[in-house]
Coordinates of C-alpha atoms in Angstrom, one line a residue:
X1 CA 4.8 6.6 26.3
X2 CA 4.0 5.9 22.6
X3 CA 0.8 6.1 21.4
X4 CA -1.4 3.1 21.9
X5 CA -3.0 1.4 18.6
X6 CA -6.5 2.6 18.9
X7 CA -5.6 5.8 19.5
X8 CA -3.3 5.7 16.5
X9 CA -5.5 4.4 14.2
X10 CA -8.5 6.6 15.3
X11 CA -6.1 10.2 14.8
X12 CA -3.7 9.1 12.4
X13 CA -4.6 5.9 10.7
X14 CA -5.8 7.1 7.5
X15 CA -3.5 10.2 7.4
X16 CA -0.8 7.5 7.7
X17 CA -1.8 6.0 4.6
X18 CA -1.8 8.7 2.8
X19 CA 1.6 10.0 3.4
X20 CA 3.1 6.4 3.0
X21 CA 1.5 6.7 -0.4
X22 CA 4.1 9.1 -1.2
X23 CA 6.9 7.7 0.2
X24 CA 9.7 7.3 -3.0
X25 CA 7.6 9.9 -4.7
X26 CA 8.5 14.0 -4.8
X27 CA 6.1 14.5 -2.0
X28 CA 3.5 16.7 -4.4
X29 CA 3.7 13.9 -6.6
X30 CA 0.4 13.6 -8.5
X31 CA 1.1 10.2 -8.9
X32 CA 1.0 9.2 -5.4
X33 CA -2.0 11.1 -4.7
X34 CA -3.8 9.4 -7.9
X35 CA -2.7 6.2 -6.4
X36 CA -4.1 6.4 -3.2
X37 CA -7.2 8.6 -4.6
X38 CA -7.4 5.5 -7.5
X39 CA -7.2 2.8 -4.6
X40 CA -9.9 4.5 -2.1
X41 CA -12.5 5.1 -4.7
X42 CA -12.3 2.0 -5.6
X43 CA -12.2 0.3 -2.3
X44 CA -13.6 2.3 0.6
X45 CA -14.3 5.8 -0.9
X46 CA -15.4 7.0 3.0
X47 CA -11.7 6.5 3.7
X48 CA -10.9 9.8 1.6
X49 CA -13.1 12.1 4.2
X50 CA -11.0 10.6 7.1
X51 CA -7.8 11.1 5.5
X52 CA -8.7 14.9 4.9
X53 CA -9.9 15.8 8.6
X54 CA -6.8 13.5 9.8
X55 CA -4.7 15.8 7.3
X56 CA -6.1 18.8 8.4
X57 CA -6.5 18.3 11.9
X58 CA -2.8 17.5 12.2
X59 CA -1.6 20.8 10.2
X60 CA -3.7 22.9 12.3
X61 CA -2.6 21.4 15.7
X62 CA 1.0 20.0 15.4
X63 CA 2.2 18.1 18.8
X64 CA 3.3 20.4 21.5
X65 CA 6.4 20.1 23.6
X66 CA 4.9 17.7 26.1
X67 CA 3.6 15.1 23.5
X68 CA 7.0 15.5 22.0
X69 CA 9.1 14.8 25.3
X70 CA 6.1 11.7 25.7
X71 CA 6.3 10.4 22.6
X72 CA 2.9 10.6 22.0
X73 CA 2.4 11.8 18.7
X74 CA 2.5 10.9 14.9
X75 CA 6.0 10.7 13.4
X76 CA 5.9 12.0 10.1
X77 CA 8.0 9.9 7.7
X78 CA 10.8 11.3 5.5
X79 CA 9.1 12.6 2.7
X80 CA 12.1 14.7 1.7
X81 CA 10.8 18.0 3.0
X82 CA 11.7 20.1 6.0
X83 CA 10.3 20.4 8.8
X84 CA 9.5 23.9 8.2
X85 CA 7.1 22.9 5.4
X86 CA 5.1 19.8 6.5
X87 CA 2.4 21.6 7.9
X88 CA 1.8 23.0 4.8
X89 CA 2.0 19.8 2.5
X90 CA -0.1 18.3 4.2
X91 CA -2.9 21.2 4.2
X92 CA -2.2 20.7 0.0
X93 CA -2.9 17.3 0.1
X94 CA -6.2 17.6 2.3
X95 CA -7.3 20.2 0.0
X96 CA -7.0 17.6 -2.8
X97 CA -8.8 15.1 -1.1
X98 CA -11.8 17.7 -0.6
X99 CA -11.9 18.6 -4.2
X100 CA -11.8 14.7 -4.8
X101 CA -14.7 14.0 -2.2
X102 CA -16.1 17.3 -3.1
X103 CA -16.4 16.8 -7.2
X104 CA -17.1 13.4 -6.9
X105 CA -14.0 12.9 -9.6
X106 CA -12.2 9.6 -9.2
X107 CA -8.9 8.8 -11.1
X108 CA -9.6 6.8 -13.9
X109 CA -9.2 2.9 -13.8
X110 CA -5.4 1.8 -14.4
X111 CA -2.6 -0.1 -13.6
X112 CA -1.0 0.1 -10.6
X113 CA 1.8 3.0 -10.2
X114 CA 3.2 3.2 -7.4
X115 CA 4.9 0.5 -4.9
X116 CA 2.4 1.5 -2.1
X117 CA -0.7 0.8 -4.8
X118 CA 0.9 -2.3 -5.6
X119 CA 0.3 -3.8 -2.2
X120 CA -2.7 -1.5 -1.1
X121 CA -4.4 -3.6 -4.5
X122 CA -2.5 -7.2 -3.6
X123 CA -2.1 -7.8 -0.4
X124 CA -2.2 -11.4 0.0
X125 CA -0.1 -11.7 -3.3
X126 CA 2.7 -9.4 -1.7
X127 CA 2.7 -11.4 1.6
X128 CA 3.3 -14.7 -0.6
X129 CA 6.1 -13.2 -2.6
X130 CA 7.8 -11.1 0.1
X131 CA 7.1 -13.6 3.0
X132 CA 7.9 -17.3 0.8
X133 CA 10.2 -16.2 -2.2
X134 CA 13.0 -13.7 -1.0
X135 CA 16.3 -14.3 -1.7
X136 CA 17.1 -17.2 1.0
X137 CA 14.4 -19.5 -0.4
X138 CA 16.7 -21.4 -1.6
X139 CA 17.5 -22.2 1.5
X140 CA 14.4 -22.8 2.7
X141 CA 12.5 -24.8 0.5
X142 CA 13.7 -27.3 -2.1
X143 CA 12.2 -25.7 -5.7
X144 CA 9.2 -23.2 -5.9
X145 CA 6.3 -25.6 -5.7
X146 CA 7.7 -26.6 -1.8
X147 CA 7.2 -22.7 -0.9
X148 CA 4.3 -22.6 -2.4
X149 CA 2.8 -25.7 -0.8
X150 CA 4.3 -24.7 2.4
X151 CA 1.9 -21.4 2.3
X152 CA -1.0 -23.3 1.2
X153 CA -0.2 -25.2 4.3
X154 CA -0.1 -22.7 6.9
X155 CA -2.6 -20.1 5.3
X156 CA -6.4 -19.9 6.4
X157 CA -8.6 -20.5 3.8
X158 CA -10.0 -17.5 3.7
X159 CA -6.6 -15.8 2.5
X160 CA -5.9 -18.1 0.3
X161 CA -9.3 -17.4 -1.6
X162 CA -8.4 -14.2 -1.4
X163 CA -5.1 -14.5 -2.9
X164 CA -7.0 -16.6 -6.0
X165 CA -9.0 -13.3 -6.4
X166 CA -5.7 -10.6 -6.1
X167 CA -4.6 -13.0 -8.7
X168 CA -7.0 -12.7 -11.2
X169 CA -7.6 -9.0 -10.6
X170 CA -4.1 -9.4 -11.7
X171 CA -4.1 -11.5 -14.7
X172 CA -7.1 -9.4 -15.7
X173 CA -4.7 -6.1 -16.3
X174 CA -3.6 -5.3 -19.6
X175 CA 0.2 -6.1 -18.6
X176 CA 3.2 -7.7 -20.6
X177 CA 5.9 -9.9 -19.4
X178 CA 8.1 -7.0 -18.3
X179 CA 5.2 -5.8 -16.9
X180 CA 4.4 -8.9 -15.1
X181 CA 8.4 -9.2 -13.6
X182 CA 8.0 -5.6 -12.0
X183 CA 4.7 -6.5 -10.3
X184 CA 6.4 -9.6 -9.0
X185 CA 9.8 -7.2 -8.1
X186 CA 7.5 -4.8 -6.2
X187 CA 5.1 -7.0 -4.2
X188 CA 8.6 -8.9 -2.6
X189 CA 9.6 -11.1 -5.1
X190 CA 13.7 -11.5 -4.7
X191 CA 14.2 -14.8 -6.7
X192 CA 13.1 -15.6 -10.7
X193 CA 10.1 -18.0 -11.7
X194 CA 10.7 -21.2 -11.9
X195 CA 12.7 -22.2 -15.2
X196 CA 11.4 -22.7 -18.2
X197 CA 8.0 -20.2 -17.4
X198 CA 7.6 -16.6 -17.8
X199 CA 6.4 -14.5 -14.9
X200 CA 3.3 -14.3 -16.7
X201 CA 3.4 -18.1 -17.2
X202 CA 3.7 -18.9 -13.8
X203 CA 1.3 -16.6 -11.9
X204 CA -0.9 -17.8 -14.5
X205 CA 0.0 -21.6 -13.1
X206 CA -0.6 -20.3 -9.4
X207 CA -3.8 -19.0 -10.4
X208 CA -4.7 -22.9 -11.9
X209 CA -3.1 -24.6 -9.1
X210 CA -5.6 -21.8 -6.6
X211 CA -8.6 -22.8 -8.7

């Protein structure tokens, strides 16, 4: 029997986020950890204490044989390490989420770096892309405005304010056009703008058309 979702979310939600963090990082990237550090602190810093008793409650008291055969327990994603030594990764990265909590030191503001702080910091702009402009909109929708209108459509309010805000937040970063494609390439976007606008141009037109 699986685990069910409280009980998921109450032993291993936060430690979850963590380690997805790092997935496509080396898994002590600094990076990641400055990504999800960067993303906490700025959003729900309480998260960070869960995260390190999830961490180290884990390490310290791995699933036995029984939970195993059960299947209830936490499945720890391919981070690209051995078994042998995911106990004690994740003991390193609990102590840096003490020393975090512990120092009161928060990364400083930036960018973000990671795919997983991409859409921890837009998540309502990565379910638009991903969910309305992959690569069979085409054969979906007639041009990029039908998508578009198609979400606006089917969205609660409430998500489409807050996909107005994501984009601003957005616009608001110090970011060039070749910036601006990557965001767009790593919050799900698998078709260009809309000819003759930039992908600067046109978020900043979604924005308008949001207003």
């Amino acid at each position: 029997m699986s685990l069910k979702p409280l009980e998921h979310d109450r032993k291993y939600g936060e430690l979850d986020q963590v380690v997805r963090a790092h997935l496509g990082c080396t898994a002590d990237s600094e990076e990641a950890m400055e990504a999800y550090l960067r993303h906490c602190w700025r959003t729900r810093p309480w998260a960070i204490a869960v995260a390190e008793h999830q961490l180290r409650e884990y390490a310290q008291n791995p699933p036995g044989r029984l939970r195993l055969r059960l299947g209830e327990f936490y499945p720890v994603p391919d981070v690209g390490l051995p078994d042998s030594e995911i106990q004690e990764w994740l003991l390193r990265l609990a102590d840096r989420l003490r020393e975090s909590v512990e120092s009161g030191t928060a990364p400083p503001p930036k960018t973000p770096q990671t795919h997983w702080e991409w859409h921890a910091r837009f998540p309502e702009l990565g379910q638009l892309l991903g969910g309305w402009f992959g690569q069979d909109m085409a054969d979906e929708f007639a041009d990029h405005d039908a998508a578009i209108a198609d979400y606006l459509e089917g969205t609660d309010p409430g998500l489409i304010g807050q996909l107005a805000g994501e984009l601003h937040d957005l616009l608001s970063l110090p970011l060039d056009e070749s910036d601006y494609a990557l965001a767009l390439a790593e919050l799900g976007m698998e078709v260009d703008p809309p000819q003759p606008l930039s992908p600067g141009a046109w978020l900043a037109e979604l924005a308008d058309r949001l207003r």
